[in-house]
PDB file of C-alpha atoms and ligand atoms in Angstrom:
ATOM      1  CA  GLU A   1      39.659  54.174  49.978  1.00  0.00           C
ATOM      2  CA  LEU A   2      38.347  51.139  48.323  1.00  0.00           C
ATOM      3  CA  SER A   3      38.714  52.140  44.523  1.00  0.00           C
ATOM      4  CA  LYS A   4      39.765  55.160  42.702  1.00  0.00           C
ATOM      5  CA  ASN A   5      37.067  54.207  39.894  1.00  0.00           C
ATOM      6  CA  GLY A   6      34.289  54.425  42.656  1.00  0.00           C
ATOM      7  CA  TRP A   7      31.358  51.930  42.133  1.00  0.00           C
ATOM      8  CA  LEU A   8      33.436  49.684  39.529  1.00  0.00           C
ATOM      9  CA  LEU A   9      35.064  47.120  41.497  1.00  0.00           C
ATOM     10  CA  ASP A  10      38.183  44.947  40.402  1.00  0.00           C
ATOM     11  CA  ILE A  11      37.780  40.919  39.973  1.00  0.00           C
ATOM     12  CA  GLU A  12      41.453  40.482  40.728  1.00  0.00           C
ATOM     13  CA  LYS A  13      40.917  42.330  44.314  1.00  0.00           C
ATOM     14  CA  LEU A  14      38.395  39.988  45.398  1.00  0.00           C
ATOM     15  CA  THR A  15      39.229  36.603  47.150  1.00  0.00           C
ATOM     16  CA  LEU A  16      35.609  34.263  47.286  1.00  0.00           C
ATOM     17  CA  GLY A  17      34.764  32.515  50.250  1.00  0.00           C
ATOM     18  CA  GLU A  18      31.748  30.173  51.462  1.00  0.00           C
ATOM     19  CA  ASN A  19      28.088  30.413  50.423  1.00  0.00           C
ATOM     20  CA  ILE A  20      26.261  32.532  52.981  1.00  0.00           C
ATOM     21  CA  GLY A  21      23.077  32.556  51.096  1.00  0.00           C
ATOM     22  CA  GLU A  22      20.309  32.303  48.506  1.00  0.00           C
ATOM     23  CA  GLY A  23      18.917  35.231  46.627  1.00  0.00           C
ATOM     24  CA  GLU A  24      16.184  35.566  44.044  1.00  0.00           C
ATOM     25  CA  PHE A  25      18.589  35.775  41.212  1.00  0.00           C
ATOM     26  CA  GLY A  26      21.858  33.725  42.486  1.00  0.00           C
ATOM     27  CA  ALA A  27      23.605  32.841  45.658  1.00  0.00           C
ATOM     28  CA  VAL A  28      25.521  35.056  48.380  1.00  0.00           C
ATOM     29  CA  TYR A  29      29.044  34.419  49.524  1.00  0.00           C
ATOM     30  CA  GLU A  30      31.415  35.669  51.607  1.00  0.00           C
ATOM     31  CA  GLY A  31      34.840  37.551  50.917  1.00  0.00           C
ATOM     32  CA  VAL A  32      37.563  39.616  51.172  1.00  0.00           C
ATOM     33  CA  TYR A  33      37.686  42.634  48.751  1.00  0.00           C
ATOM     34  CA  MET A  34      41.030  44.831  49.581  1.00  0.00           C
ATOM     35  CA  GLY A  35      41.497  43.663  53.059  1.00  0.00           C
ATOM     36  CA  GLN A  36      37.523  44.202  53.983  1.00  0.00           C
ATOM     37  CA  ARG A  37      35.273  41.521  54.975  1.00  0.00           C
ATOM     38  CA  VAL A  38      32.289  41.709  52.134  1.00  0.00           C
ATOM     39  CA  ALA A  39      29.057  39.873  50.878  1.00  0.00           C
ATOM     40  CA  VAL A  40      29.142  38.941  47.238  1.00  0.00           C
ATOM     41  CA  LYS A  41      25.842  38.922  45.676  1.00  0.00           C
ATOM     42  CA  THR A  42      26.140  37.044  42.085  1.00  0.00           C
ATOM     43  CA  ILE A  43      23.368  37.695  39.274  1.00  0.00           C
ATOM     44  CA  LYS A  44      23.046  35.067  36.732  1.00  0.00           C
ATOM     45  CA  CYS A  45      24.033  36.571  33.592  1.00  0.00           C
ATOM     46  CA  ASP A  46      20.896  35.539  31.431  1.00  0.00           C
ATOM     47  CA  VAL A  47      18.974  38.785  32.972  1.00  0.00           C
ATOM     48  CA  THR A  48      20.920  41.220  31.218  1.00  0.00           C
ATOM     49  CA  ALA A  49      18.313  44.179  31.236  1.00  0.00           C
ATOM     50  CA  GLN A  50      17.664  43.183  34.737  1.00  0.00           C
ATOM     51  CA  ALA A  51      21.513  43.581  35.299  1.00  0.00           C
ATOM     52  CA  PHE A  52      21.726  46.618  33.767  1.00  0.00           C
ATOM     53  CA  LEU A  53      18.732  48.522  35.558  1.00  0.00           C
ATOM     54  CA  GLN A  54      20.417  47.337  38.891  1.00  0.00           C
ATOM     55  CA  ILE A  55      23.729  48.888  37.820  1.00  0.00           C
ATOM     56  CA  LEU A  56      21.572  52.108  37.184  1.00  0.00           C
ATOM     57  CA  THR A  57      19.986  51.797  40.775  1.00  0.00           C
ATOM     58  CA  ILE A  58      23.508  51.171  42.018  1.00  0.00           C
ATOM     59  CA  LEU A  59      24.831  54.317  40.458  1.00  0.00           C
ATOM     60  CA  LYS A  60      22.184  55.928  42.263  1.00  0.00           C
ATOM     61  CA  THR A  61      22.638  54.118  45.696  1.00  0.00           C
ATOM     62  CA  THR A  62      26.333  53.768  46.209  1.00  0.00           C
ATOM     63  CA  ARG A  63      26.043  57.640  47.228  1.00  0.00           C
ATOM     64  CA  LEU A  64      23.631  56.783  50.130  1.00  0.00           C
ATOM     65  CA  GLN A  65      25.673  56.155  53.655  1.00  0.00           C
ATOM     66  CA  HIS A  66      23.932  55.574  56.614  1.00  0.00           C
ATOM     67  CA  LYS A  67      25.097  53.668  59.769  1.00  0.00           C
ATOM     68  CA  ASN A  68      21.492  51.764  59.415  1.00  0.00           C
ATOM     69  CA  LEU A  69      21.905  50.889  55.727  1.00  0.00           C
ATOM     70  CA  VAL A  70      23.898  48.129  54.681  1.00  0.00           C
ATOM     71  CA  ARG A  71      26.495  49.755  52.580  1.00  0.00           C
ATOM     72  CA  LEU A  72      27.129  48.997  49.074  1.00  0.00           C
ATOM     73  CA  LEU A  73      30.739  48.990  47.903  1.00  0.00           C
ATOM     74  CA  GLY A  74      30.148  48.659  44.002  1.00  0.00           C
ATOM     75  CA  VAL A  75      29.446  45.916  41.679  1.00  0.00           C
ATOM     76  CA  ILE A  76      32.023  43.539  39.592  1.00  0.00           C
ATOM     77  CA  LEU A  77      31.332  43.175  35.993  1.00  0.00           C
ATOM     78  CA  HIS A  78      32.795  39.633  35.191  1.00  0.00           C
ATOM     79  CA  LYS A  79      30.792  36.551  34.188  1.00  0.00           C
ATOM     80  CA  GLY A  80      27.609  38.556  34.985  1.00  0.00           C
ATOM     81  CA  LEU A  81      27.054  40.985  37.745  1.00  0.00           C
ATOM     82  CA  HIS A  82      28.324  40.898  41.085  1.00  0.00           C
ATOM     83  CA  ILE A  83      27.160  43.161  43.755  1.00  0.00           C
ATOM     84  CA  VAL A  84      29.691  44.255  46.760  1.00  0.00           C
ATOM     85  CA  THR A  85      28.413  44.901  50.115  1.00  0.00           C
ATOM     86  CA  GLU A  86      29.991  45.202  53.452  1.00  0.00           C
ATOM     87  CA  LEU A  87      29.558  41.439  55.294  1.00  0.00           C
ATOM     88  CA  MET A  88      26.544  41.181  57.961  1.00  0.00           C
ATOM     89  CA  THR A  89      28.166  38.308  59.819  1.00  0.00           C
ATOM     90  CA  LYS A  90      25.098  37.476  61.857  1.00  0.00           C
ATOM     91  CA  GLY A  91      22.437  37.317  58.888  1.00  0.00           C
ATOM     92  CA  ASN A  92      18.879  38.271  58.645  1.00  0.00           C
ATOM     93  CA  LEU A  93      16.845  39.332  61.413  1.00  0.00           C
ATOM     94  CA  VAL A  94      14.463  36.783  61.072  1.00  0.00           C
ATOM     95  CA  ASN A  95      16.759  34.072  61.382  1.00  0.00           C
ATOM     96  CA  PHE A  96      18.625  35.851  64.197  1.00  0.00           C
ATOM     97  CA  LEU A  97      15.753  36.221  66.015  1.00  0.00           C
ATOM     98  CA  ARG A  98      13.924  32.788  65.704  1.00  0.00           C
ATOM     99  CA  THR A  99      17.280  31.015  66.493  1.00  0.00           C
ATOM    100  CA  ARG A 100      18.237  33.055  69.727  1.00  0.00           C
ATOM    101  CA  GLY A 101      14.536  33.688  70.988  1.00  0.00           C
ATOM    102  CA  ARG A 102      13.196  35.148  74.178  1.00  0.00           C
ATOM    103  CA  SER A 103      15.900  33.586  76.444  1.00  0.00           C
ATOM    104  CA  VAL A 104      18.478  35.181  74.498  1.00  0.00           C
ATOM    105  CA  VAL A 105      17.402  38.545  73.172  1.00  0.00           C
ATOM    106  CA  ASN A 106      15.631  40.998  75.568  1.00  0.00           C
ATOM    107  CA  SER A 107      13.204  43.897  74.859  1.00  0.00           C
ATOM    108  CA  VAL A 108      15.572  46.451  74.947  1.00  0.00           C
ATOM    109  CA  GLN A 109      17.572  44.589  72.203  1.00  0.00           C
ATOM    110  CA  LEU A 110      14.193  44.252  70.294  1.00  0.00           C
ATOM    111  CA  LEU A 111      13.276  47.738  70.996  1.00  0.00           C
ATOM    112  CA  ARG A 112      17.110  48.797  69.776  1.00  0.00           C
ATOM    113  CA  PHE A 113      16.856  46.867  66.365  1.00  0.00           C
ATOM    114  CA  SER A 114      13.388  48.448  65.788  1.00  0.00           C
ATOM    115  CA  LEU A 115      15.187  51.837  66.436  1.00  0.00           C
ATOM    116  CA  ASP A 116      18.122  50.839  63.851  1.00  0.00           C
ATOM    117  CA  VAL A 117      15.551  50.088  61.000  1.00  0.00           C
ATOM    118  CA  CYS A 118      13.417  53.308  61.826  1.00  0.00           C
ATOM    119  CA  GLU A 119      16.914  55.464  61.556  1.00  0.00           C
ATOM    120  CA  GLY A 120      17.566  53.908  58.437  1.00  0.00           C
ATOM    121  CA  MET A 121      14.384  54.473  57.004  1.00  0.00           C
ATOM    122  CA  ASP A 122      14.065  57.943  58.378  1.00  0.00           C
ATOM    123  CA  TYR A 123      17.418  58.450  56.060  1.00  0.00           C
ATOM    124  CA  LEU A 124      15.798  56.934  53.034  1.00  0.00           C
ATOM    125  CA  GLU A 125      12.643  59.222  53.612  1.00  0.00           C
ATOM    126  CA  SER A 126      14.835  62.198  53.610  1.00  0.00           C
ATOM    127  CA  LYS A 127      16.346  61.256  50.609  1.00  0.00           C
ATOM    128  CA  LYS A 128      13.283  60.695  49.132  1.00  0.00           C
ATOM    129  CA  LEU A 129      13.630  57.159  48.180  1.00  0.00           C
ATOM    130  CA  VAL A 130      10.870  54.155  48.309  1.00  0.00           C
ATOM    131  CA  HIS A 131      11.750  51.026  49.435  1.00  0.00           C
ATOM    132  CA  ARG A 132       8.934  48.904  48.422  1.00  0.00           C
ATOM    133  CA  ASP A 133       9.891  45.612  50.403  1.00  0.00           C
ATOM    134  CA  LEU A 134      10.666  46.366  53.782  1.00  0.00           C
ATOM    135  CA  ALA A 135      10.637  43.310  55.951  1.00  0.00           C
ATOM    136  CA  ALA A 136      12.285  41.247  58.606  1.00  0.00           C
ATOM    137  CA  ARG A 137      14.088  39.179  55.914  1.00  0.00           C
ATOM    138  CA  ASN A 138      15.704  42.109  54.268  1.00  0.00           C
ATOM    139  CA  VAL A 139      17.204  43.462  57.497  1.00  0.00           C
ATOM    140  CA  LEU A 140      20.495  42.100  58.249  1.00  0.00           C
ATOM    141  CA  ILE A 141      22.475  42.262  61.626  1.00  0.00           C
ATOM    142  CA  SER A 142      26.118  43.189  61.763  1.00  0.00           C
ATOM    143  CA  ASP A 143      29.141  41.498  64.082  1.00  0.00           C
ATOM    144  CA  ASP A 144      28.230  44.019  67.069  1.00  0.00           C
ATOM    145  CA  ASN A 145      24.471  43.608  66.762  1.00  0.00           C
ATOM    146  CA  VAL A 146      23.472  46.713  64.637  1.00  0.00           C
ATOM    147  CA  ALA A 147      20.587  46.167  62.241  1.00  0.00           C
ATOM    148  CA  LYS A 148      20.724  47.517  58.781  1.00  0.00           C
ATOM    149  CA  VAL A 149      18.134  47.625  56.057  1.00  0.00           C
ATOM    150  CA  SER A 150      19.131  45.784  52.776  1.00  0.00           C
ATOM    151  CA  ASP A 151      18.076  45.782  49.560  1.00  0.00           C
ATOM    152  CA  PHE A 152      17.116  49.126  48.870  1.00  0.00           C
ATOM    153  CA  GLY A 153      17.068  50.350  45.482  1.00  0.00           C
ATOM    154  CA  LEU A 154      17.535  46.812  44.091  1.00  0.00           C
ATOM    155  CA  THR A 155      14.282  45.011  44.310  1.00  0.00           C
ATOM    156  CA  LYS A 156      11.898  48.067  43.495  1.00  0.00           C
ATOM    157  CA  VAL A 157      13.604  47.679  39.946  1.00  0.00           C
ATOM    158  CA  ASP A 158      12.603  44.439  39.783  1.00  0.00           C
ATOM    159  CA  SER A 159       8.970  44.698  41.269  1.00  0.00           C
ATOM    160  CA  LYS A 160       8.517  47.671  38.908  1.00  0.00           C
ATOM    161  CA  VAL A 161       8.547  45.609  35.461  1.00  0.00           C
ATOM    162  CA  SER A 162       7.316  42.186  36.824  1.00  0.00           C
ATOM    163  CA  ASP A 163       3.541  42.112  37.507  1.00  0.00           C
ATOM    164  CA  LYS A 164       1.546  42.397  40.984  1.00  0.00           C
ATOM    165  CA  ALA A 165       1.245  38.496  41.638  1.00  0.00           C
ATOM    166  CA  LYS A 166       5.074  39.099  42.711  1.00  0.00           C
ATOM    167  CA  LEU A 167       4.574  41.341  45.479  1.00  0.00           C
ATOM    168  CA  PRO A 168       5.125  40.214  49.186  1.00  0.00           C
ATOM    169  CA  VAL A 169       1.091  40.576  50.133  1.00  0.00           C
ATOM    170  CA  LYS A 170       1.838  40.519  53.991  1.00  0.00           C
ATOM    171  CA  TRP A 171       3.611  43.170  53.849  1.00  0.00           C
ATOM    172  CA  THR A 172       2.310  45.528  51.432  1.00  0.00           C
ATOM    173  CA  ALA A 173      -0.259  48.283  52.080  1.00  0.00           C
ATOM    174  CA  PRO A 174      -3.480  48.022  50.627  1.00  0.00           C
ATOM    175  CA  GLU A 175      -3.252  50.937  48.361  1.00  0.00           C
ATOM    176  CA  ALA A 176       0.115  49.640  47.002  1.00  0.00           C
ATOM    177  CA  LEU A 177      -1.389  46.088  46.307  1.00  0.00           C
ATOM    178  CA  LYS A 178      -4.679  47.511  44.647  1.00  0.00           C
ATOM    179  CA  LYS A 179      -3.213  50.597  42.644  1.00  0.00           C
ATOM    180  CA  GLU A 180       0.328  50.356  43.075  1.00  0.00           C
ATOM    181  CA  LYS A 181       0.681  53.404  44.720  1.00  0.00           C
ATOM    182  CA  PHE A 182       4.218  52.732  46.837  1.00  0.00           C
ATOM    183  CA  SER A 183       4.915  55.829  48.786  1.00  0.00           C
ATOM    184  CA  THR A 184       6.876  56.560  52.220  1.00  0.00           C
ATOM    185  CA  LYS A 185       3.749  56.087  53.849  1.00  0.00           C
ATOM    186  CA  SER A 186       3.331  52.536  52.176  1.00  0.00           C
ATOM    187  CA  ASP A 187       6.967  51.873  53.707  1.00  0.00           C
ATOM    188  CA  VAL A 188       5.241  52.760  56.828  1.00  0.00           C
ATOM    189  CA  TRP A 189       2.785  50.275  56.522  1.00  0.00           C
ATOM    190  CA  SER A 190       5.581  47.555  55.921  1.00  0.00           C
ATOM    191  CA  TYR A 191       7.710  48.648  58.660  1.00  0.00           C
ATOM    192  CA  GLY A 192       4.405  48.134  61.181  1.00  0.00           C
ATOM    193  CA  ILE A 193       4.588  44.648  59.875  1.00  0.00           C
ATOM    194  CA  LEU A 194       8.327  44.389  60.350  1.00  0.00           C
ATOM    195  CA  LEU A 195       7.527  45.537  63.967  1.00  0.00           C
ATOM    196  CA  TRP A 196       4.962  42.701  64.685  1.00  0.00           C
ATOM    197  CA  GLU A 197       7.784  40.551  63.144  1.00  0.00           C
ATOM    198  CA  ILE A 198      10.464  42.027  65.903  1.00  0.00           C
ATOM    199  CA  PHE A 199       7.873  41.505  68.984  1.00  0.00           C
ATOM    200  CA  SER A 200       6.943  37.943  67.803  1.00  0.00           C
ATOM    201  CA  TYR A 201      10.503  36.955  67.575  1.00  0.00           C
ATOM    202  CA  GLY A 202      10.473  36.214  63.791  1.00  0.00           C
ATOM    203  CA  ARG A 203       6.969  34.723  63.482  1.00  0.00           C
ATOM    204  CA  GLN A 204       5.609  34.679  59.707  1.00  0.00           C
ATOM    205  CA  PRO A 205       2.765  37.570  59.716  1.00  0.00           C
ATOM    206  CA  TYR A 206      -0.717  36.615  59.603  1.00  0.00           C
ATOM    207  CA  PRO A 207      -0.354  33.251  60.817  1.00  0.00           C
ATOM    208  CA  LYS A 208      -2.482  30.673  59.289  1.00  0.00           C
ATOM    209  CA  MET A 209      -3.926  32.729  56.630  1.00  0.00           C
ATOM    210  CA  SER A 210      -3.739  32.725  52.940  1.00  0.00           C
ATOM    211  CA  LEU A 211      -2.615  35.671  50.771  1.00  0.00           C
ATOM    212  CA  GLN A 212      -6.253  35.834  49.693  1.00  0.00           C
ATOM    213  CA  GLU A 213      -7.736  35.898  53.050  1.00  0.00           C
ATOM    214  CA  VAL A 214      -4.923  38.749  54.136  1.00  0.00           C
ATOM    215  CA  LYS A 215      -6.044  40.896  51.366  1.00  0.00           C
ATOM    216  CA  ASP A 216      -9.913  40.642  51.537  1.00  0.00           C
ATOM    217  CA  LYS A 217      -9.779  40.978  55.310  1.00  0.00           C
ATOM    218  CA  VAL A 218      -7.067  43.661  55.882  1.00  0.00           C
ATOM    219  CA  GLU A 219      -9.371  46.228  53.019  1.00  0.00           C
ATOM    220  CA  GLN A 220     -12.118  45.162  55.609  1.00  0.00           C
ATOM    221  CA  GLY A 221     -10.236  46.710  58.297  1.00  0.00           C
ATOM    222  CA  TYR A 222      -9.063  43.674  59.799  1.00  0.00           C
ATOM    223  CA  ARG A 223      -5.306  43.794  61.713  1.00  0.00           C
ATOM    224  CA  MET A 224      -3.263  41.301  63.505  1.00  0.00           C
ATOM    225  CA  GLU A 225      -3.267  41.112  67.231  1.00  0.00           C
ATOM    226  CA  ALA A 226      -0.424  42.201  69.433  1.00  0.00           C
ATOM    227  CA  PRO A 227       2.201  39.738  69.633  1.00  0.00           C
ATOM    228  CA  GLU A 228       2.845  37.812  72.866  1.00  0.00           C
ATOM    229  CA  ASP A 229       4.253  40.403  75.918  1.00  0.00           C
ATOM    230  CA  CYS A 230       4.533  42.942  73.755  1.00  0.00           C
ATOM    231  CA  PRO A 231       4.179  46.649  75.217  1.00  0.00           C
ATOM    232  CA  PRO A 232       0.912  48.313  74.760  1.00  0.00           C
ATOM    233  CA  SER A 233       2.647  50.996  73.511  1.00  0.00           C
ATOM    234  CA  VAL A 234       4.752  49.513  70.872  1.00  0.00           C
ATOM    235  CA  TYR A 235       1.204  47.642  69.963  1.00  0.00           C
ATOM    236  CA  SER A 236      -0.209  51.028  69.474  1.00  0.00           C
ATOM    237  CA  LEU A 237       2.865  52.176  67.051  1.00  0.00           C
ATOM    238  CA  MET A 238       1.963  49.071  65.103  1.00  0.00           C
ATOM    239  CA  ARG A 239      -1.322  50.171  64.694  1.00  0.00           C
ATOM    240  CA  VAL A 240      -0.758  53.788  63.748  1.00  0.00           C
ATOM    241  CA  CYS A 241       1.742  51.900  60.885  1.00  0.00           C
ATOM    242  CA  TRP A 242      -1.495  50.121  59.587  1.00  0.00           C
ATOM    243  CA  GLU A 243      -4.246  53.110  59.227  1.00  0.00           C
ATOM    244  CA  GLN A 244      -6.195  52.639  55.727  1.00  0.00           C
ATOM    245  CA  GLU A 245      -5.794  56.131  54.878  1.00  0.00           C
ATOM    246  CA  PRO A 246      -1.873  56.732  54.022  1.00  0.00           C
ATOM    247  CA  ARG A 247      -1.931  60.182  55.148  1.00  0.00           C
ATOM    248  CA  LYS A 248      -3.116  59.149  58.878  1.00  0.00           C
ATOM    249  CA  ARG A 249      -0.004  57.090  59.240  1.00  0.00           C
ATOM    250  CA  PRO A 250       3.060  58.863  60.851  1.00  0.00           C
ATOM    251  CA  GLY A 251       6.151  59.324  59.041  1.00  0.00           C
ATOM    252  CA  PHE A 252       9.580  57.630  59.824  1.00  0.00           C
ATOM    253  CA  HIS A 253      10.609  60.891  61.499  1.00  0.00           C
ATOM    254  CA  LYS A 254       7.803  60.810  64.073  1.00  0.00           C
ATOM    255  CA  LEU A 255       7.957  57.184  64.642  1.00  0.00           C
ATOM    256  CA  ARG A 256      11.746  57.352  65.660  1.00  0.00           C
ATOM    257  CA  GLU A 257      10.855  59.994  68.068  1.00  0.00           C
ATOM    258  CA  LYS A 258       8.248  58.005  69.605  1.00  0.00           C
ATOM    259  CA  LEU A 259      10.626  55.044  69.505  1.00  0.00           C
ATOM    260  CA  ASP A 260      13.499  57.274  71.609  1.00  0.00           C
ATOM    261  CA  ARG A 261      10.638  57.806  74.009  1.00  0.00           C
ATOM    262  CA  GLU A 262      10.232  54.269  74.333  1.00  0.00           C
ATOM    263  CA  MET A 263      13.796  53.481  74.994  1.00  0.00           C
ATOM    264  CA  GLU A 264      14.290  55.961  77.324  1.00  0.00           C
ATOM    265  CA  LYS A 265      11.591  54.380  79.601  1.00  0.00           C
ATOM    266  CA  LEU A 266      12.841  50.793  79.313  1.00  0.00           C
ATOM    267  CA  SER A 267      16.513  51.721  79.477  1.00  0.00           C
ATOM    268  CA  PRO A 268      17.313  55.352  80.976  1.00  0.00           C
ATOM    269  CA  GLY A 269      20.060  57.036  78.994  1.00  0.00           C
ATOM    270  CA  SER A 270      20.830  54.421  76.295  1.00  0.00           C
ATOM    271  CA  GLY A 271      18.791  56.188  73.537  1.00  0.00           C
ATOM    272  CA  SER A 272      19.992  57.576  70.306  1.00  0.00           C
TER     273      SER A 272
HETATM  274  P1  ATP B   1      14.578  38.797  48.466  1.00  0.00           P
HETATM  275  O1  ATP B   1      14.873  39.719  47.233  1.00  0.00           O
HETATM  276  O2  ATP B   1      13.478  37.651  48.410  1.00  0.00           O
HETATM  277  O3  ATP B   1      14.607  39.645  49.776  1.00  0.00           O
HETATM  278  P2  ATP B   1      17.430  38.676  47.703  1.00  0.00           P
HETATM  279  O4  ATP B   1      17.366  38.103  46.158  1.00  0.00           O
HETATM  280  O5  ATP B   1      17.589  40.046  47.767  1.00  0.00           O
HETATM  281  O6  ATP B   1      15.817  38.044  48.236  1.00  0.00           O
HETATM  282  P3  ATP B   1      19.104  38.539  49.814  1.00  0.00           P
HETATM  283  O7  ATP B   1      17.989  38.952  50.798  1.00  0.00           O
HETATM  284  O8  ATP B   1      19.730  39.983  49.585  1.00  0.00           O
HETATM  285  O9  ATP B   1      18.332  38.114  48.424  1.00  0.00           O
HETATM  286  O10 ATP B   1      20.023  37.558  50.095  1.00  0.00           O
HETATM  287  C1  ATP B   1      19.829  36.213  50.713  1.00  0.00           C
HETATM  288  C2  ATP B   1      20.397  35.974  52.083  1.00  0.00           C
HETATM  289  O11 ATP B   1      21.770  35.904  51.844  1.00  0.00           O
HETATM  290  C3  ATP B   1      20.121  36.896  53.264  1.00  0.00           C
HETATM  291  O12 ATP B   1      18.863  36.527  53.774  1.00  0.00           O
HETATM  292  C4  ATP B   1      21.335  36.944  54.048  1.00  0.00           C
HETATM  293  O13 ATP B   1      21.036  35.698  55.069  1.00  0.00           O
HETATM  294  C5  ATP B   1      22.333  36.496  52.932  1.00  0.00           C
HETATM  295  N1  ATP B   1      22.761  37.651  52.766  1.00  0.00           N
HETATM  296  C6  ATP B   1      22.662  38.700  51.580  1.00  0.00           C
HETATM  297  N2  ATP B   1      23.342  39.782  51.985  1.00  0.00           N
HETATM  298  C7  ATP B   1      24.372  39.935  53.079  1.00  0.00           C
HETATM  299  C8  ATP B   1      25.290  40.206  53.603  1.00  0.00           C
HETATM  300  N3  ATP B   1      25.484  41.509  53.182  1.00  0.00           N
HETATM  301  N4  ATP B   1      25.989  39.888  54.494  1.00  0.00           N
HETATM  302  C9  ATP B   1      25.500  38.707  55.189  1.00  0.00           C
HETATM  303  N5  ATP B   1      24.783  38.234  54.519  1.00  0.00           N
HETATM  304  C10 ATP B   1      23.763  38.413  53.390  1.00  0.00           C
END
């Protein structure tokens, strides 16, 4: 019902509001588009090739719809490129957990977020899409506390043309770092890091380690310890996500079943 021309939106129907964040290519604003609250990401117009590639991926991804993926409404072409998505009023998951902390967010809620992200990724996997930049900073929280995966299909365009130096080392699987072998199984590795971020209430992974140290040690088999008070069953999920051998890692469907069982133990009857 948003537009007759699908993904191409009309600047006249947009009211821009406050600046709510900074992205790599420009600022993020809140706004209203035809009565719906939206977020608008602006892409500076001097990156034309980049913008063009992003439109192509958007064309591909506007058809993706799932309750745990940030909904892409379309783009506006006006002094550069504007990407319009649903507004996620509670911001990204890292800030959400850091600002509220243990006294406000309980372990059922942590598990709920973990399941939300897992369901979104299970859907992406079913569409044969690889995210490449899954991390808590790219998970956003809605007004009613639902976690949704963001930035799918956008960052991967950029990481393909750019060099290895830009990869998020602490989240990227060893085979992706070394041989650029990205797959659902490298997303699963990143998901394990994301689980660690969730259960540590938004801490930076591999605290106090340099990127080079992380690369070397992880290759030699080093893995992070369990976060404080993390249920052992959740930590063992992280550990299977961090199997050196990609095919030994579970898929998102399997992970989801395991998390559902955890949820049933912790909060009977509230699983999905
Ligand atoms: P990176 O690629 O480094 O993750 P980016 O350039 O993709 O960054 P975003 O992460 O998309 O930029 O946006 C930056 C910040 O803006 C987010 O951390 C979040 O706080 C805010 N933001 C982005 N999209 C939305 C949205 N749909 N609703 C609410 N806030 C948003």
